[in-house]
PDB file of C-alpha atoms in Angstrom:
ATOM      1  CA  THR A   1      31.179  16.184  -6.054  1.00 49.00           C
ATOM      2  CA  SER A   2      30.833  14.957  -2.492  1.00 51.00           C
ATOM      3  CA  GLY A   3      33.048  14.110   0.424  1.00 52.00           C
ATOM      4  CA  THR A   4      32.961  12.089   3.619  1.00 52.00           C
ATOM      5  CA  PHE A   5      32.078  14.145   6.693  1.00 58.00           C
ATOM      6  CA  ALA A   6      33.016  13.217  10.232  1.00 55.00           C
ATOM      7  CA  ALA A   7      33.546  15.268  13.415  1.00 55.00           C
ATOM      8  CA  GLY A   8      32.202  18.396  11.717  1.00 61.00           C
ATOM      9  CA  SER A   9      34.605  18.472   8.760  1.00 68.00           C
ATOM     10  CA  GLY A  10      35.298  16.655   5.518  1.00 70.00           C
ATOM     11  CA  THR A  11      37.048  16.811   2.187  1.00 77.00           C
ATOM     12  CA  TYR A  12      36.003  17.150  -1.445  1.00 80.00           C
ATOM     13  CA  SER A  13      37.898  16.817  -4.704  1.00 85.00           C
ATOM     14  CA  ILE A  14      37.160  17.879  -8.286  1.00 87.00           C
ATOM     15  CA  PRO A  15      39.828  16.239 -10.465  1.00 88.00           C
ATOM     16  CA  ASN A  16      41.111  16.806 -14.007  1.00 89.00           C
ATOM     17  CA  LEU A  17      40.437  20.536 -14.291  1.00 91.00           C
ATOM     18  CA  PRO A  18      42.404  22.762 -16.663  1.00 93.00           C
ATOM     19  CA  ASN A  19      43.772  26.076 -15.418  1.00 92.00           C
ATOM     20  CA  GLY A  20      41.201  28.834 -15.446  1.00 93.00           C
ATOM     21  CA  GLU A  21      38.449  30.627 -13.572  1.00 94.00           C
ATOM     22  CA  TYR A  22      35.779  28.684 -11.685  1.00 93.00           C
ATOM     23  CA  PHE A  23      32.853  29.430  -9.411  1.00 91.00           C
ATOM     24  CA  LEU A  24      32.271  27.104  -6.476  1.00 88.00           C
ATOM     25  CA  PHE A  25      29.043  26.685  -4.536  1.00 85.00           C
ATOM     26  CA  THR A  26      26.957  24.140  -2.644  1.00 82.00           C
ATOM     27  CA  ASP A  27      23.260  23.424  -2.356  1.00 79.00           C
ATOM     28  CA  GLN A  28      21.238  26.060  -0.487  1.00 76.00           C
ATOM     29  CA  SER A  29      20.701  23.607   2.350  1.00 76.00           C
ATOM     30  CA  VAL A  30      22.930  20.664   3.179  1.00 76.00           C
ATOM     31  CA  THR A  31      21.930  17.651   5.280  1.00 73.00           C
ATOM     32  CA  LEU A  32      24.714  15.467   6.669  1.00 72.00           C
ATOM     33  CA  GLY A  33      23.395  12.556   8.678  1.00 68.00           C
ATOM     34  CA  ALA A  34      20.891  14.002  11.142  1.00 70.00           C
ATOM     35  CA  ASN A  35      22.319  17.551  10.942  1.00 74.00           C
ATOM     36  CA  ASP A  36      21.193  20.424   8.689  1.00 78.00           C
ATOM     37  CA  TYR A  37      23.493  23.195   7.459  1.00 81.00           C
ATOM     38  CA  ILE A  38      23.089  26.445   5.523  1.00 81.00           C
ATOM     39  CA  GLY A  39      24.982  25.996   2.269  1.00 80.00           C
ATOM     40  CA  LYS A  40      26.931  28.375   0.053  1.00 81.00           C
ATOM     41  CA  ALA A  41      24.343  29.045  -2.643  1.00 75.00           C
ATOM     42  CA  ASN A  42      26.095  32.163  -3.995  1.00 83.00           C
ATOM     43  CA  PRO A  43      29.015  31.090  -6.233  1.00 87.00           C
ATOM     44  CA  GLU A  44      32.493  32.050  -4.981  1.00 89.00           C
ATOM     45  CA  ARG A  45      35.152  32.891  -7.568  1.00 92.00           C
ATOM     46  CA  LEU A  46      38.339  30.841  -7.709  1.00 91.00           C
ATOM     47  CA  VAL A  47      41.265  31.078 -10.156  1.00 92.00           C
ATOM     48  CA  VAL A  48      43.064  27.767 -10.666  1.00 91.00           C
ATOM     49  CA  SER A  49      46.664  27.670 -11.903  1.00 90.00           C
ATOM     50  CA  GLY A  50      47.664  24.307 -10.444  1.00 88.00           C
ATOM     51  CA  ASN A  51      46.522  22.032  -7.640  1.00 90.00           C
ATOM     52  CA  THR A  52      44.459  24.324  -5.418  1.00 89.00           C
ATOM     53  CA  THR A  53      42.899  24.039  -1.970  1.00 89.00           C
ATOM     54  CA  TYR A  54      39.714  25.977  -1.292  1.00 88.00           C
ATOM     55  CA  ASN A  55      37.836  25.496   1.960  1.00 86.00           C
ATOM     56  CA  PHE A  56      34.148  26.061   2.588  1.00 79.00           C
ATOM     57  CA  THR A  57      32.641  26.848   5.978  1.00 82.00           C
ATOM     58  CA  ILE A  58      28.930  26.135   6.311  1.00 81.00           C
ATOM     59  CA  ALA A  59      26.923  27.111   9.367  1.00 78.00           C
ATOM     60  CA  ALA A  60      24.696  24.699  11.241  1.00 77.00           C
ATOM     61  CA  ALA A  61      21.006  25.456  10.705  1.00 76.00           C
ATOM     62  CA  THR A  62      20.250  25.231  14.410  1.00 75.00           C
ATOM     63  CA  GLY A  63      19.265  28.836  15.046  1.00 77.00           C
ATOM     64  CA  GLY A  64      15.688  30.051  15.202  1.00 84.00           C
ATOM     65  CA  THR A  65      12.595  28.080  16.119  1.00 92.00           C
ATOM     66  CA  SER A  66      12.144  24.344  15.649  1.00 92.00           C
ATOM     67  CA  PHE A  67       9.051  23.940  13.456  1.00 95.00           C
ATOM     68  CA  THR A  68       7.279  20.602  12.965  1.00 97.00           C
ATOM     69  CA  VAL A  69       6.055  19.581   9.510  1.00 97.00           C
ATOM     70  CA  ASN A  70       3.631  16.622   9.430  1.00 97.00           C
ATOM     71  CA  ILE A  71       3.260  14.956   6.029  1.00 96.00           C
ATOM     72  CA  ASP A  72       0.740  12.253   5.091  1.00 95.00           C
ATOM     73  CA  GLY A  73       1.507  10.844   1.666  1.00 91.00           C
ATOM     74  CA  PRO A  74       2.547   7.856  -0.453  1.00 90.00           C
ATOM     75  CA  SER A  75       4.898   5.256   1.021  1.00 90.00           C
ATOM     76  CA  ALA A  76       8.639   5.898   0.474  1.00 91.00           C
ATOM     77  CA  GLU A  77       7.908   9.173  -1.372  1.00 92.00           C
ATOM     78  CA  PRO A  78      10.976  11.476  -1.649  1.00 92.00           C
ATOM     79  CA  LEU A  79      10.008  15.075  -0.876  1.00 93.00           C
ATOM     80  CA  ASP A  80      11.370  18.560  -0.359  1.00 92.00           C
ATOM     81  CA  ILE A  81      10.205  20.624   2.596  1.00 94.00           C
ATOM     82  CA  PHE A  82      10.837  24.206   1.483  1.00 93.00           C
ATOM     83  CA  ALA A  83      10.441  27.580   3.140  1.00 94.00           C
ATOM     84  CA  GLY A  84      11.026  31.016   1.648  1.00 92.00           C
ATOM     85  CA  SER A  85      11.108  34.443   3.291  1.00 93.00           C
ATOM     86  CA  PRO A  86      12.752  37.864   2.858  1.00 91.00           C
ATOM     87  CA  THR A  87      15.599  36.521   5.027  1.00 82.00           C
ATOM     88  CA  GLY A  88      16.426  33.554   2.810  1.00 83.00           C
ATOM     89  CA  PHE A  89      15.395  30.131   1.579  1.00 86.00           C
ATOM     90  CA  ARG A  90      15.530  26.779   3.358  1.00 87.00           C
ATOM     91  CA  VAL A  91      14.943  23.301   1.980  1.00 88.00           C
ATOM     92  CA  LYS A  92      15.130  19.886   3.619  1.00 89.00           C
ATOM     93  CA  GLN A  93      15.046  16.632   1.662  1.00 87.00           C
ATOM     94  CA  VAL A  94      13.098  13.820   3.342  1.00 91.00           C
ATOM     95  CA  THR A  95      11.613  10.443   2.449  1.00 92.00           C
ATOM     96  CA  LEU A  96       8.322   9.235   3.868  1.00 93.00           C
ATOM     97  CA  ASP A  97       8.202   5.888   5.646  1.00 92.00           C
ATOM     98  CA  SER A  98       5.724   3.086   4.929  1.00 90.00           C
ATOM     99  CA  ASN A  99       3.624   3.585   8.069  1.00 90.00           C
ATOM    100  CA  ALA A 100       0.029   4.782   7.869  1.00 86.00           C
ATOM    101  CA  GLY A 101      -0.711   8.371   8.878  1.00 90.00           C
ATOM    102  CA  ALA A 102       1.363  11.520   8.939  1.00 93.00           C
ATOM    103  CA  GLN A 103       5.095  11.467   9.587  1.00 95.00           C
ATOM    104  CA  ALA A 104       6.709  14.325  11.548  1.00 96.00           C
ATOM    105  CA  PHE A 105       9.832  16.227  10.447  1.00 94.00           C
ATOM    106  CA  THR A 106      11.448  19.339  11.908  1.00 92.00           C
ATOM    107  CA  ILE A 107      12.995  22.384  10.255  1.00 92.00           C
ATOM    108  CA  ASN A 108      14.621  25.335  12.029  1.00 90.00           C
ATOM    109  CA  LEU A 109      13.366  28.761  10.906  1.00 92.00           C
ATOM    110  CA  PRO A 110      14.625  32.183  12.059  1.00 91.00           C
ATOM    111  CA  ASP A 111      12.182  34.968  12.908  1.00 94.00           C
ATOM    112  CA  SER A 112      10.401  36.078   9.741  1.00 95.00           C
ATOM    113  CA  ASN A 113       7.298  35.544   7.611  1.00 97.00           C
ATOM    114  CA  TRP A 114       7.690  32.286   5.685  1.00 96.00           C
ATOM    115  CA  PHE A 115       5.814  30.491   2.934  1.00 96.00           C
ATOM    116  CA  LEU A 116       6.194  26.822   3.843  1.00 97.00           C
ATOM    117  CA  GLY A 117       5.357  23.943   1.534  1.00 95.00           C
ATOM    118  CA  VAL A 118       6.200  20.429   0.389  1.00 94.00           C
ATOM    119  CA  GLY A 119       6.688  19.049  -3.103  1.00 91.00           C
ATOM    120  CA  PRO A 120       8.664  16.681  -5.319  1.00 91.00           C
ATOM    121  CA  GLN A 121      12.299  16.280  -4.366  1.00 88.00           C
ATOM    122  CA  MET A 122      14.424  18.403  -6.682  1.00 83.00           C
ATOM    123  CA  PRO A 123      17.418  16.646  -8.299  1.00 79.00           C
ATOM    124  CA  LYS A 124      20.781  17.910  -7.074  1.00 74.00           C
ATOM    125  CA  GLY A 125      23.553  19.351  -9.214  1.00 65.00           C
ATOM    126  CA  ALA A 126      24.075  22.421 -11.406  1.00 62.00           C
ATOM    127  CA  ASN A 127      22.906  20.576 -14.547  1.00 69.00           C
ATOM    128  CA  ALA A 128      20.106  18.574 -12.944  1.00 70.00           C
ATOM    129  CA  GLY A 129      16.845  18.426 -14.824  1.00 73.00           C
ATOM    130  CA  PRO A 130      13.312  18.892 -13.524  1.00 78.00           C
ATOM    131  CA  PRO A 131      11.881  16.542 -10.882  1.00 77.00           C
ATOM    132  CA  PRO A 132       9.716  13.612 -11.983  1.00 77.00           C
ATOM    133  CA  THR A 133       5.989  14.293 -12.230  1.00 78.00           C
ATOM    134  CA  PRO A 134       4.460  13.399  -8.861  1.00 82.00           C
ATOM    135  CA  ALA A 135       1.528  11.008  -8.456  1.00 81.00           C
ATOM    136  CA  TYR A 136      -0.147  13.547  -6.169  1.00 84.00           C
ATOM    137  CA  LEU A 137      -1.220  17.170  -6.311  1.00 80.00           C
ATOM    138  CA  PRO A 138       1.291  19.281  -4.345  1.00 82.00           C
ATOM    139  CA  PRO A 139      -0.613  21.038  -1.553  1.00 89.00           C
ATOM    140  CA  LYS A 140      -0.930  24.778  -1.199  1.00 90.00           C
ATOM    141  CA  PRO A 141       1.879  26.373   0.874  1.00 94.00           C
ATOM    142  CA  LYS A 142       1.088  27.733   4.305  1.00 96.00           C
ATOM    143  CA  GLU A 143       1.917  31.197   5.623  1.00 97.00           C
ATOM    144  CA  VAL A 144       4.059  30.824   8.735  1.00 97.00           C
ATOM    145  CA  ARG A 145       5.053  33.686  11.015  1.00 97.00           C
ATOM    146  CA  ILE A 146       7.936  33.002  13.398  1.00 96.00           C
ATOM    147  CA  THR A 147       8.638  35.203  16.422  1.00 95.00           C
ATOM    148  CA  ASN A 148      10.742  32.963  18.660  1.00 89.00           C
ATOM    149  CA  PRO A 149       9.421  31.106  20.570  1.00 89.00           C
ATOM    150  CA  THR A 150       5.914  31.599  19.125  1.00 94.00           C
ATOM    151  CA  CYS A 151       4.521  30.757  15.689  1.00 96.00           C
ATOM    152  CA  THR A 152       1.336  31.160  13.694  1.00 97.00           C
ATOM    153  CA  VAL A 153       0.235  29.088  10.697  1.00 97.00           C
ATOM    154  CA  ASP A 154      -2.253  30.834   8.405  1.00 96.00           C
ATOM    155  CA  GLY A 155      -3.119  33.044  11.370  1.00 95.00           C
ATOM    156  CA  THR A 156      -3.598  30.217  13.891  1.00 96.00           C
ATOM    157  CA  ALA A 157      -1.180  29.864  16.816  1.00 96.00           C
ATOM    158  CA  GLY A 158       1.111  26.827  16.758  1.00 96.00           C
ATOM    159  CA  CYS A 159       4.575  25.732  15.632  1.00 96.00           C
ATOM    160  CA  ALA A 160       3.391  22.838  13.451  1.00 97.00           C
ATOM    161  CA  ALA A 161       1.754  22.369  10.060  1.00 97.00           C
ATOM    162  CA  THR A 162       0.211  19.320   8.399  1.00 97.00           C
ATOM    163  CA  PHE A 163       0.214  18.560   4.672  1.00 96.00           C
ATOM    164  CA  THR A 164      -1.802  15.779   3.040  1.00 94.00           C
ATOM    165  CA  LEU A 165      -0.706  14.631  -0.417  1.00 91.00           C
ATOM    166  CA  THR A 166      -3.814  13.703  -2.396  1.00 84.00           C
ATOM    167  CA  THR A 167      -3.285  11.024  -5.038  1.00 78.00           C
ATOM    168  CA  SER A 168      -3.785  12.295  -8.597  1.00 71.00           C
ATOM    169  CA  ASN A 169      -5.798   9.413 -10.096  1.00 71.00           C
ATOM    170  CA  LYS A 170      -8.857  11.224 -11.457  1.00 75.00           C
ATOM    171  CA  GLN A 171      -9.393  12.603 -14.953  1.00 79.00           C
ATOM    172  CA  ILE A 172     -11.573  15.142 -16.712  1.00 83.00           C
ATOM    173  CA  LYS A 173     -12.765  14.187 -20.198  1.00 85.00           C
ATOM    174  CA  GLY A 174     -14.720  16.128 -22.756  1.00 87.00           C
ATOM    175  CA  THR A 175     -15.022  17.453 -26.299  1.00 89.00           C
ATOM    176  CA  VAL A 176     -14.201  20.958 -27.520  1.00 90.00           C
ATOM    177  CA  LYS A 177     -16.533  22.369 -30.192  1.00 89.00           C
ATOM    178  CA  ASP A 178     -16.795  25.721 -31.904  1.00 88.00           C
ATOM    179  CA  GLY A 179     -19.925  27.860 -32.122  1.00 87.00           C
ATOM    180  CA  SER A 180     -21.276  25.801 -35.031  1.00 90.00           C
ATOM    181  CA  GLY A 181     -20.851  22.499 -33.193  1.00 88.00           C
ATOM    182  CA  LYS A 182     -17.735  21.347 -35.084  1.00 88.00           C
ATOM    183  CA  VAL A 183     -15.076  19.478 -33.117  1.00 88.00           C
ATOM    184  CA  MET A 184     -11.876  21.532 -32.747  1.00 88.00           C
ATOM    185  CA  ALA A 185      -8.467  19.863 -33.109  1.00 86.00           C
ATOM    186  CA  ASN A 186      -5.368  21.025 -31.186  1.00 84.00           C
ATOM    187  CA  ALA A 187      -7.384  23.199 -28.822  1.00 86.00           C
ATOM    188  CA  GLU A 188      -5.574  23.771 -25.547  1.00 85.00           C
ATOM    189  CA  VAL A 189      -7.492  22.937 -22.358  1.00 84.00           C
ATOM    190  CA  TYR A 190      -6.220  23.842 -18.882  1.00 79.00           C
ATOM    191  CA  ALA A 191      -7.246  22.793 -15.382  1.00 74.00           C
ATOM    192  CA  TYR A 192      -6.352  24.755 -12.261  1.00 71.00           C
ATOM    193  CA  SER A 193      -6.670  23.783  -8.630  1.00 66.00           C
ATOM    194  CA  PRO A 194      -7.187  26.544  -6.043  1.00 63.00           C
ATOM    195  CA  ASN A 195      -5.691  24.196  -3.419  1.00 58.00           C
ATOM    196  CA  GLY A 196      -2.490  23.254  -5.235  1.00 53.00           C
ATOM    197  CA  VAL A 197       0.801  25.012  -5.953  1.00 49.00           C
ATOM    198  CA  GLN A 198       0.803  24.126  -9.639  1.00 47.00           C
ATOM    199  CA  THR A 199      -0.109  26.951 -12.003  1.00 45.00           C
ATOM    200  CA  GLY A 200      -2.135  24.570 -14.144  1.00 50.00           C
ATOM    201  CA  LEU A 201      -2.230  21.331 -16.096  1.00 57.00           C
ATOM    202  CA  GLY A 202      -2.660  21.580 -19.841  1.00 59.00           C
ATOM    203  CA  VAL A 203      -3.483  19.209 -22.713  1.00 66.00           C
ATOM    204  CA  LYS A 204      -4.395  19.484 -26.389  1.00 68.00           C
ATOM    205  CA  THR A 205      -7.388  17.930 -28.084  1.00 68.00           C
ATOM    206  CA  GLY A 206      -6.672  15.232 -30.655  1.00 69.00           C
ATOM    207  CA  ALA A 207      -6.996  15.654 -34.402  1.00 53.00           C
TER     208      ALA A 207
END
């Protein structure tokens, strides 16, 4: 469910629930307008025995160091900027514009060692399925070390990182044969990229 937020607060409503036990949570990161917040990703238990009010308080994600993420990719492409560390996980949903060249976004990161990357925008909701297959190869994440106010990216000083989304429009074709030269049906073939975050792309040979 969602609500309308103004002046730092808002309301939500989940109607037509029977009495019982429920667990309430939000997305890990919440963006409202131009503001980012740290959500309630850990479910909170609530027992309902009638109309019930349960308030959430989410903290503004303004602490830490402002880090710039430059992304050069397809026009109007919806993306997730994600960062993981021992201190937590952050994600920011963005959409690229139609202008040529890289577009700059900012994400606030507390002091820690982070793995920062970009990829397909994940659908929201507890029962959401996987994201659509992107038309590009997601780039390899970068290792970011934050010690406010300084940063390093893969060991190089600077509080900015650039990602280029390479269009996936090439193919590899071939034939799989056994030791005697006979064509093999249903043989699995995998391709891995040392520069991408995907573990591998797999296909089967035809009959």
